[in-house]
């Protein structure tokens, strides 16, 4: 009798697993795995425990990186040469912080509900903080922020459902003069673009789930990472899809941050998992 009960429980569990597998969306398992990387990792920095969930970063200078992690209202200054955190700058309460951009002496931090924090003169002893509401809300899940100095704005990327359409993922401009988020996307990722032909998923909204955005200072191209299903999308300065790089999960467990040196050196940050969070210097072939 006991053996029958055990067998019935086992069959029930297997049936439940089968139902979950065939009814839910698992983009990780459906992503094409048999590909040769079109990039190389040139250098790696393992992060200390304080930066286990690094979610955004930008360069202070050639060797110091400003970084945030997605739970604390703190900007961390990390030195790539000494491999140490030099300073912690408090700017707000605990929250889901997902993007960081430096504009001259000011730092801007993005929260996932679309709120942008301006940390005026962020390296001063007591920086002033101003908060800006936008039309992006928690259901849209903002996950990406960078400075577009040429157009005097910030770029904000939407990860989940775009406020305008289910067919795109918008990248919106936050005007640094008016401190308003413009209603029309500066760039729109077409989720039906043929460039995603090797991305296999049942849910169109998971074709591209931006986790960060930045602009290559040498080419003007727009770089966008997907942290859930590791990939890197490059748009031309005009917004046309140019190149899609699939990223190996063993190297890029969860790519969440993008940063460029002024000379074009390219860096990606990854949140930690079984290994520490890290920052990688990447060379694209």
mmCIF file of C-alpha atoms in Angstrom:
data_model
loop_
_atom_site.group_PDB
_atom_site.id
_atom_site.type_symbol
_atom_site.label_atom_id
_atom_site.label_comp_id
_atom_site.label_asym_id
_atom_site.label_seq_id
_atom_site.Cartn_x
_atom_site.Cartn_y
_atom_site.Cartn_z
ATOM 1 C CA UNK A 1 0.000 0.000 0.000
ATOM 2 C CA UNK A 2 2.805 2.393 0.964
ATOM 3 C CA UNK A 3 4.604 1.740 -2.338
ATOM 4 C CA UNK A 4 1.457 2.638 -4.262
ATOM 5 C CA UNK A 5 1.134 5.930 -2.380
ATOM 6 C CA UNK A 6 4.792 6.792 -3.030
ATOM 7 C CA UNK A 7 4.401 5.940 -6.732
ATOM 8 C CA UNK A 8 1.258 8.052 -6.995
ATOM 9 C CA UNK A 9 3.008 11.025 -5.373
ATOM 10 C CA UNK A 10 5.979 10.658 -7.736
ATOM 11 C CA UNK A 11 3.703 10.512 -10.790
ATOM 12 C CA UNK A 12 1.834 13.563 -9.545
ATOM 13 C CA UNK A 13 5.049 15.536 -9.112
ATOM 14 C CA UNK A 14 6.248 14.581 -12.603
ATOM 15 C CA UNK A 15 2.905 15.607 -14.062
ATOM 16 C CA UNK A 16 3.067 18.986 -12.297
ATOM 17 C CA UNK A 17 6.596 19.580 -13.604
ATOM 18 C CA UNK A 18 5.442 18.748 -17.135
ATOM 19 C CA UNK A 19 2.520 21.173 -16.889
ATOM 20 C CA UNK A 20 4.781 23.978 -15.630
ATOM 21 C CA UNK A 21 7.351 23.284 -18.346
ATOM 22 C CA UNK A 22 4.906 23.412 -21.230
ATOM 23 C CA UNK A 23 2.761 26.299 -20.012
ATOM 24 C CA UNK A 24 5.307 28.759 -18.682
ATOM 25 C CA UNK A 25 7.923 30.764 -20.557
ATOM 26 C CA UNK A 26 11.533 29.692 -19.997
ATOM 27 C CA UNK A 27 13.672 31.918 -22.210
ATOM 28 C CA UNK A 28 16.892 30.615 -20.662
ATOM 29 C CA UNK A 29 16.322 27.045 -21.849
ATOM 30 C CA UNK A 30 15.099 28.130 -25.266
ATOM 31 C CA UNK A 31 17.997 30.441 -26.111
ATOM 32 C CA UNK A 32 20.301 29.004 -28.767
ATOM 33 C CA UNK A 33 23.344 27.513 -27.021
ATOM 34 C CA UNK A 34 25.449 26.181 -29.916
ATOM 35 C CA UNK A 35 27.165 29.434 -30.842
ATOM 36 C CA UNK A 36 30.720 30.654 -30.911
ATOM 37 C CA UNK A 37 31.187 33.848 -28.875
ATOM 38 C CA UNK A 38 31.882 36.911 -30.986
ATOM 39 C CA UNK A 39 33.682 38.612 -28.137
ATOM 40 C CA UNK A 40 36.482 38.028 -25.644
ATOM 41 C CA UNK A 41 36.772 38.904 -21.957
ATOM 42 C CA UNK A 42 40.035 40.812 -21.557
ATOM 43 C CA UNK A 43 39.986 41.451 -17.813
ATOM 44 C CA UNK A 44 37.854 40.610 -14.769
ATOM 45 C CA UNK A 45 37.303 42.219 -11.372
ATOM 46 C CA UNK A 46 35.441 40.231 -8.707
ATOM 47 C CA UNK A 47 33.355 42.531 -6.532
ATOM 48 C CA UNK A 48 33.318 42.561 -2.705
ATOM 49 C CA UNK A 49 30.183 41.396 -0.896
ATOM 50 C CA UNK A 50 28.919 44.981 -0.584
ATOM 51 C CA UNK A 51 28.489 44.979 -4.369
ATOM 52 C CA UNK A 52 27.031 41.504 -4.746
ATOM 53 C CA UNK A 53 24.046 42.826 -6.700
ATOM 54 C CA UNK A 54 25.707 45.486 -8.836
ATOM 55 C CA UNK A 55 23.023 46.913 -11.132
ATOM 56 C CA UNK A 56 24.455 50.083 -12.662
ATOM 57 C CA UNK A 57 27.788 51.827 -13.121
ATOM 58 C CA UNK A 58 29.609 54.705 -14.779
ATOM 59 C CA UNK A 59 33.187 55.956 -14.850
ATOM 60 C CA UNK A 60 34.342 58.721 -12.515
ATOM 61 C CA UNK A 61 37.734 58.708 -14.229
ATOM 62 C CA UNK A 62 39.858 56.098 -16.022
ATOM 63 C CA UNK A 63 40.335 53.975 -12.907
ATOM 64 C CA UNK A 64 37.434 54.744 -10.601
ATOM 65 C CA UNK A 65 33.947 53.421 -11.153
ATOM 66 C CA UNK A 66 30.753 54.723 -9.559
ATOM 67 C CA UNK A 67 28.384 51.810 -8.985
ATOM 68 C CA UNK A 68 25.074 50.997 -7.332
ATOM 69 C CA UNK A 69 23.527 47.787 -6.147
ATOM 70 C CA UNK A 70 19.800 47.277 -6.417
ATOM 71 C CA UNK A 71 18.833 47.350 -2.748
ATOM 72 C CA UNK A 72 20.600 50.266 -1.061
ATOM 73 C CA UNK A 73 20.477 54.002 -1.728
ATOM 74 C CA UNK A 74 24.259 54.216 -1.914
ATOM 75 C CA UNK A 75 26.705 55.156 -4.665
ATOM 76 C CA UNK A 76 29.892 53.116 -4.309
ATOM 77 C CA UNK A 77 33.211 54.426 -5.648
ATOM 78 C CA UNK A 78 35.242 51.381 -6.704
ATOM 79 C CA UNK A 79 38.888 51.628 -7.762
ATOM 80 C CA UNK A 80 39.802 49.231 -10.588
ATOM 81 C CA UNK A 81 43.519 49.588 -9.778
ATOM 82 C CA UNK A 82 43.395 48.864 -6.051
ATOM 83 C CA UNK A 83 40.324 46.590 -6.385
ATOM 84 C CA UNK A 84 38.744 48.254 -3.369
ATOM 85 C CA UNK A 85 35.707 50.374 -2.538
ATOM 86 C CA UNK A 86 37.071 53.845 -1.810
ATOM 87 C CA UNK A 87 33.887 55.502 -0.654
ATOM 88 C CA UNK A 88 30.156 55.068 -0.056
ATOM 89 C CA UNK A 89 27.795 57.987 -0.773
ATOM 90 C CA UNK A 90 24.294 57.823 0.715
ATOM 91 C CA UNK A 91 21.585 59.385 -1.444
ATOM 92 C CA UNK A 92 18.315 57.685 -0.435
ATOM 93 C CA UNK A 93 16.401 54.962 1.335
ATOM 94 C CA UNK A 94 16.530 51.287 0.409
ATOM 95 C CA UNK A 95 14.908 50.579 -2.954
ATOM 96 C CA UNK A 96 15.177 48.809 -6.292
ATOM 97 C CA UNK A 97 17.857 50.949 -7.978
ATOM 98 C CA UNK A 98 18.686 49.923 -11.526
ATOM 99 C CA UNK A 99 20.695 52.596 -13.346
ATOM 100 C CA UNK A 100 23.433 55.170 -12.797
ATOM 101 C CA UNK A 101 24.751 58.015 -14.967
ATOM 102 C CA UNK A 102 27.381 60.653 -14.267
ATOM 103 C CA UNK A 103 26.994 64.098 -15.845
ATOM 104 C CA UNK A 104 29.944 66.353 -14.936
ATOM 105 C CA UNK A 105 29.731 66.736 -11.120
ATOM 106 C CA UNK A 106 26.265 65.250 -10.740
ATOM 107 C CA UNK A 107 25.084 61.658 -10.471
ATOM 108 C CA UNK A 108 21.664 60.428 -11.592
ATOM 109 C CA UNK A 109 20.193 57.195 -10.239
ATOM 110 C CA UNK A 110 17.174 55.365 -11.660
ATOM 111 C CA UNK A 111 14.711 53.415 -9.537
ATOM 112 C CA UNK A 112 12.723 50.647 -11.204
ATOM 113 C CA UNK A 113 9.431 52.570 -10.810
ATOM 114 C CA UNK A 114 10.750 55.312 -13.112
ATOM 115 C CA UNK A 115 11.814 57.760 -10.390
ATOM 116 C CA UNK A 116 15.125 59.526 -11.098
ATOM 117 C CA UNK A 117 17.305 60.868 -8.276
ATOM 118 C CA UNK A 118 19.713 63.708 -9.021
ATOM 119 C CA UNK A 119 22.651 63.721 -6.588
ATOM 120 C CA UNK A 120 24.035 67.220 -7.039
ATOM 121 C CA UNK A 121 27.838 67.440 -6.688
ATOM 122 C CA UNK A 122 27.839 63.774 -5.654
ATOM 123 C CA UNK A 123 31.493 63.693 -4.525
ATOM 124 C CA UNK A 124 30.958 66.520 -2.012
ATOM 125 C CA UNK A 125 30.596 65.804 1.699
ATOM 126 C CA UNK A 126 26.842 66.479 1.820
ATOM 127 C CA UNK A 127 25.388 66.287 -1.702
ATOM 128 C CA UNK A 128 21.901 67.613 -2.329
ATOM 129 C CA UNK A 129 19.359 65.096 -3.689
ATOM 130 C CA UNK A 130 16.355 65.935 -5.889
ATOM 131 C CA UNK A 131 13.728 63.400 -6.942
ATOM 132 C CA UNK A 132 11.889 63.452 -10.304
ATOM 133 C CA UNK A 133 8.731 61.462 -11.073
ATOM 134 C CA UNK A 134 8.162 60.187 -14.631
ATOM 135 C CA UNK A 135 5.336 58.462 -16.500
ATOM 136 C CA UNK A 136 7.266 55.172 -16.257
ATOM 137 C CA UNK A 137 5.800 53.096 -13.427
ATOM 138 C CA UNK A 138 6.706 49.922 -11.539
ATOM 139 C CA UNK A 139 4.702 47.756 -13.981
ATOM 140 C CA UNK A 140 6.963 48.931 -16.822
ATOM 141 C CA UNK A 141 10.125 48.167 -14.797
ATOM 142 C CA UNK A 142 12.773 50.724 -15.761
ATOM 143 C CA UNK A 143 16.217 49.088 -15.875
ATOM 144 C CA UNK A 144 18.783 51.220 -17.597
ATOM 145 C CA UNK A 145 20.115 54.749 -17.471
ATOM 146 C CA UNK A 146 22.935 56.570 -19.247
ATOM 147 C CA UNK A 147 23.986 60.065 -20.234
ATOM 148 C CA UNK A 148 23.498 61.266 -23.803
ATOM 149 C CA UNK A 149 25.721 64.347 -23.594
ATOM 150 C CA UNK A 150 25.357 65.190 -27.277
ATOM 151 C CA UNK A 151 21.609 65.697 -26.845
ATOM 152 C CA UNK A 152 21.752 67.014 -23.260
ATOM 153 C CA UNK A 153 19.602 64.221 -21.884
ATOM 154 C CA UNK A 154 19.591 60.897 -20.111
ATOM 155 C CA UNK A 155 18.386 57.704 -21.787
ATOM 156 C CA UNK A 156 16.057 55.438 -19.786
ATOM 157 C CA UNK A 157 15.304 51.859 -20.887
ATOM 158 C CA UNK A 158 12.105 49.915 -20.151
ATOM 159 C CA UNK A 159 12.561 46.218 -19.317
ATOM 160 C CA UNK A 160 9.035 44.789 -19.194
ATOM 161 C CA UNK A 161 5.871 46.170 -20.796
ATOM 162 C CA UNK A 162 6.365 49.386 -22.733
ATOM 163 C CA UNK A 163 3.809 52.124 -21.917
ATOM 164 C CA UNK A 164 3.089 52.689 -25.634
ATOM 165 C CA UNK A 165 3.040 49.288 -27.328
ATOM 166 C CA UNK A 166 3.542 45.544 -26.807
ATOM 167 C CA UNK A 167 5.566 45.429 -30.028
ATOM 168 C CA UNK A 168 8.471 47.542 -28.843
ATOM 169 C CA UNK A 169 10.724 48.223 -25.886
ATOM 170 C CA UNK A 170 11.264 51.952 -25.710
ATOM 171 C CA UNK A 171 14.335 53.917 -24.677
ATOM 172 C CA UNK A 172 13.133 57.321 -23.496
ATOM 173 C CA UNK A 173 14.956 60.647 -23.189
ATOM 174 C CA UNK A 174 14.968 62.584 -19.913
ATOM 175 C CA UNK A 175 15.648 66.234 -20.794
ATOM 176 C CA UNK A 176 18.338 67.612 -18.483
ATOM 177 C CA UNK A 177 17.089 71.196 -18.936
ATOM 178 C CA UNK A 178 13.387 70.679 -18.239
ATOM 179 C CA UNK A 179 13.907 67.568 -16.050
ATOM 180 C CA UNK A 180 11.036 65.880 -17.882
ATOM 181 C CA UNK A 181 10.812 62.476 -19.566
ATOM 182 C CA UNK A 182 9.750 62.874 -23.211
ATOM 183 C CA UNK A 183 6.650 60.893 -24.220
ATOM 184 C CA UNK A 184 8.022 59.642 -27.569
ATOM 185 C CA UNK A 185 10.876 57.095 -27.362
ATOM 186 C CA UNK A 186 14.270 58.299 -28.534
ATOM 187 C CA UNK A 187 14.866 54.704 -29.686
ATOM 188 C CA UNK A 188 12.424 51.816 -30.112
ATOM 189 C CA UNK A 189 13.482 48.167 -30.120
ATOM 190 C CA UNK A 190 11.213 46.274 -32.526
ATOM 191 C CA UNK A 191 10.502 42.915 -30.863
ATOM 192 C CA UNK A 192 9.712 41.393 -34.272
ATOM 193 C CA UNK A 193 13.002 42.502 -35.832
ATOM 194 C CA UNK A 194 14.694 39.643 -37.776
ATOM 195 C CA UNK A 195 17.839 40.324 -35.761
ATOM 196 C CA UNK A 196 16.196 38.260 -32.965
ATOM 197 C CA UNK A 197 15.739 35.152 -35.140
ATOM 198 C CA UNK A 198 18.030 33.075 -32.885
ATOM 199 C CA UNK A 199 16.199 34.101 -29.722
ATOM 200 C CA UNK A 200 13.622 31.398 -29.119
ATOM 201 C CA UNK A 201 10.864 32.260 -26.651
ATOM 202 C CA UNK A 202 7.122 31.738 -26.332
ATOM 203 C CA UNK A 203 6.449 35.238 -25.034
ATOM 204 C CA UNK A 204 7.265 38.111 -27.400
ATOM 205 C CA UNK A 205 7.844 40.468 -24.478
ATOM 206 C CA UNK A 206 10.861 38.381 -23.396
ATOM 207 C CA UNK A 207 12.608 38.591 -26.791
ATOM 208 C CA UNK A 208 14.553 41.571 -25.437
ATOM 209 C CA UNK A 209 14.396 42.666 -21.795
ATOM 210 C CA UNK A 210 16.782 45.621 -21.451
ATOM 211 C CA UNK A 211 18.797 45.730 -18.254
ATOM 212 C CA UNK A 212 21.077 48.625 -19.212
ATOM 213 C CA UNK A 213 21.752 51.125 -21.970
ATOM 214 C CA UNK A 214 24.797 53.207 -22.876
ATOM 215 C CA UNK A 215 26.359 55.046 -25.815
ATOM 216 C CA UNK A 216 29.719 54.173 -27.340
ATOM 217 C CA UNK A 217 31.638 57.484 -27.154
ATOM 218 C CA UNK A 218 33.646 56.669 -30.285
ATOM 219 C CA UNK A 219 30.878 55.522 -32.634
ATOM 220 C CA UNK A 220 27.660 56.965 -31.168
ATOM 221 C CA UNK A 221 26.123 53.467 -31.277
ATOM 222 C CA UNK A 222 23.624 52.530 -28.584
ATOM 223 C CA UNK A 223 24.474 49.410 -26.547
ATOM 224 C CA UNK A 224 21.711 47.547 -24.676
ATOM 225 C CA UNK A 225 22.137 44.483 -22.463
ATOM 226 C CA UNK A 226 19.531 41.860 -21.592
ATOM 227 C CA UNK A 227 20.188 40.479 -18.101
ATOM 228 C CA UNK A 228 17.501 37.807 -18.050
ATOM 229 C CA UNK A 229 18.547 36.093 -21.275
ATOM 230 C CA UNK A 230 22.154 37.295 -21.659
ATOM 231 C CA UNK A 231 22.682 39.229 -24.848
ATOM 232 C CA UNK A 232 23.943 42.563 -26.150
ATOM 233 C CA UNK A 233 22.070 44.554 -28.792
ATOM 234 C CA UNK A 234 23.768 47.364 -30.704
ATOM 235 C CA UNK A 235 21.758 50.068 -32.466
ATOM 236 C CA UNK A 236 23.143 52.565 -34.946
ATOM 237 C CA UNK A 237 23.069 56.246 -33.897
ATOM 238 C CA UNK A 238 19.876 56.490 -35.990
ATOM 239 C CA UNK A 239 18.256 53.646 -34.034
ATOM 240 C CA UNK A 240 18.511 50.843 -36.601
ATOM 241 C CA UNK A 241 19.339 47.360 -35.292
ATOM 242 C CA UNK A 242 22.941 46.692 -36.207
ATOM 243 C CA UNK A 243 24.264 43.656 -34.312
ATOM 244 C CA UNK A 244 23.108 41.153 -31.681
ATOM 245 C CA UNK A 245 25.667 39.353 -29.539
ATOM 246 C CA UNK A 246 24.535 36.265 -27.632
ATOM 247 C CA UNK A 247 26.453 36.038 -24.359
ATOM 248 C CA UNK A 248 27.547 32.822 -22.675
ATOM 249 C CA UNK A 249 25.842 32.484 -19.301
ATOM 250 C CA UNK A 250 28.947 30.998 -17.683
ATOM 251 C CA UNK A 251 30.669 34.344 -18.333
ATOM 252 C CA UNK A 252 27.674 36.658 -18.096
ATOM 253 C CA UNK A 253 25.370 35.240 -15.439
ATOM 254 C CA UNK A 254 23.271 38.415 -15.300
ATOM 255 C CA UNK A 255 24.654 41.432 -17.205
ATOM 256 C CA UNK A 256 23.216 44.519 -15.507
ATOM 257 C CA UNK A 257 25.615 47.400 -16.134
ATOM 258 C CA UNK A 258 27.399 48.993 -19.097
ATOM 259 C CA UNK A 259 30.186 51.561 -19.042
ATOM 260 C CA UNK A 260 32.660 53.082 -21.479
ATOM 261 C CA UNK A 261 35.921 54.848 -20.947
ATOM 262 C CA UNK A 262 36.327 57.954 -23.115
ATOM 263 C CA UNK A 263 38.683 55.977 -25.380
ATOM 264 C CA UNK A 264 35.928 53.416 -26.098
ATOM 265 C CA UNK A 265 37.052 50.649 -23.704
ATOM 266 C CA UNK A 266 33.914 48.637 -22.953
ATOM 267 C CA UNK A 267 32.839 47.134 -19.603
ATOM 268 C CA UNK A 268 29.905 44.971 -18.483
ATOM 269 C CA UNK A 269 28.937 44.282 -14.871
ATOM 270 C CA UNK A 270 27.231 41.090 -13.691
ATOM 271 C CA UNK A 271 25.211 40.465 -10.575
ATOM 272 C CA UNK A 272 26.529 37.684 -8.359
ATOM 273 C CA UNK A 273 25.179 34.150 -8.052
ATOM 274 C CA UNK A 274 27.298 31.242 -6.849
ATOM 275 C CA UNK A 275 30.298 33.363 -7.840
ATOM 276 C CA UNK A 276 30.905 36.989 -6.793
ATOM 277 C CA UNK A 277 29.491 39.831 -8.840
ATOM 278 C CA UNK A 278 32.021 41.118 -11.314
ATOM 279 C CA UNK A 279 33.014 43.765 -13.818
ATOM 280 C CA UNK A 280 34.392 42.526 -17.156
ATOM 281 C CA UNK A 281 36.386 44.398 -19.752
ATOM 282 C CA UNK A 282 35.045 43.080 -23.070
ATOM 283 C CA UNK A 283 36.406 43.175 -26.608
ATOM 284 C CA UNK A 284 33.810 42.716 -29.351
ATOM 285 C CA UNK A 285 35.020 40.940 -32.482
#
